[in-house]
Amino acid sequence: MAKSNKKTDKELSYAELVARRDELKQKYMDLRFKMVIAHVDNPMEKRLLRREIARLNTFIQQKKAAEANK
């Protein structure tokens, strides 16, 4: 899953990256609440979501820097 996302995430526009990051942040928060309240089938999903959000933040910062240098 992550390998295919890396290439497509790099190709996304700034607005699409921000929208995807916000979507993943919401999913991460929902998963955190679910872990407190009930059993979660895959607890490693929390780590994967955190890393994917960090990866998107990196791409967003790169896009900002590229725009600033223009």
Short mmCIF file of C-alpha atoms in Angstrom, two decimals:
data_model
loop_
_atom_site.label_atom_id
_atom_site.label_comp_id
_atom_site.label_asym_id
_atom_site.label_seq_id
_atom_site.Cartn_x
_atom_site.Cartn_y
_atom_site.Cartn_z
CA MET A 1 0.00 0.00 0.00
CA ALA A 2 2.63 2.55 1.00
CA LYS A 3 4.80 2.10 -2.09
CA SER A 4 1.98 2.87 -4.49
CA ASN A 5 0.94 5.90 -2.41
CA LYS A 6 4.44 7.40 -2.42
CA LYS A 7 4.46 7.91 -6.18
CA THR A 8 0.91 9.18 -6.39
CA ASP A 9 1.35 11.48 -3.39
CA LYS A 10 4.36 13.13 -5.01
CA GLU A 11 2.28 13.90 -8.08
CA LEU A 12 -0.63 15.50 -6.19
CA SER A 13 -1.17 19.24 -6.11
CA TYR A 14 -0.81 21.27 -2.91
CA ALA A 15 -4.57 21.45 -2.32
CA GLU A 16 -4.97 17.72 -2.88
CA LEU A 17 -2.13 16.97 -0.46
CA VAL A 18 -3.71 19.12 2.24
CA ALA A 19 -7.11 17.51 1.68
CA ARG A 20 -5.62 14.01 1.87
CA ARG A 21 -3.69 14.92 5.04
CA ASP A 22 -6.84 16.26 6.70
CA GLU A 23 -8.71 13.10 5.71
CA LEU A 24 -5.99 10.89 7.21
CA LYS A 25 -5.86 13.02 10.39
CA GLN A 26 -9.60 12.49 10.85
CA LYS A 27 -9.19 8.74 10.26
CA TYR A 28 -6.33 8.70 12.79
CA MET A 29 -8.44 10.47 15.44
CA ASP A 30 -11.33 8.06 14.85
CA LEU A 31 -8.95 5.12 15.23
CA ARG A 32 -7.56 6.54 18.49
CA PHE A 33 -11.05 6.87 19.94
CA LYS A 34 -11.96 3.40 18.75
CA MET A 35 -8.85 1.95 20.43
CA VAL A 36 -9.91 3.46 23.76
CA ILE A 37 -13.50 2.33 23.54
CA ALA A 38 -13.32 -1.04 21.81
CA HIS A 39 -11.07 -3.67 20.30
CA VAL A 40 -9.26 -2.82 17.08
CA ASP A 41 -8.38 -5.58 14.62
CA ASN A 42 -5.10 -4.03 13.49
CA PRO A 43 -3.41 -1.84 16.12
CA MET A 44 -0.44 -1.29 13.75
CA GLU A 45 -2.73 0.78 11.55
CA LYS A 46 -2.22 3.67 13.98
CA ARG A 47 1.51 3.69 13.25
CA LEU A 48 0.92 3.45 9.50
CA LEU A 49 -1.46 6.40 9.57
CA ARG A 50 0.99 8.51 11.59
CA ARG A 51 3.76 7.78 9.11
CA GLU A 52 1.55 8.50 6.10
CA ILE A 53 0.54 11.85 7.65
CA ALA A 54 4.20 12.69 8.23
CA ARG A 55 5.01 11.76 4.63
CA LEU A 56 2.25 14.05 3.38
CA ASN A 57 3.50 16.86 5.62
CA THR A 58 6.92 16.46 4.00
CA PHE A 59 5.45 16.73 0.51
CA ILE A 60 3.41 19.78 1.55
CA GLN A 61 6.54 21.51 2.88
CA GLN A 62 8.39 20.68 -0.33
CA LYS A 63 5.59 22.20 -2.41
CA LYS A 64 5.66 25.34 -0.23
CA ALA A 65 9.41 25.67 -0.67
CA ALA A 66 9.14 25.18 -4.42
CA GLU A 67 6.50 27.90 -4.66
CA ALA A 68 8.60 30.27 -2.52
CA ASN A 69 11.61 29.80 -4.80
CA LYS A 70 9.69 30.72 -7.96
#
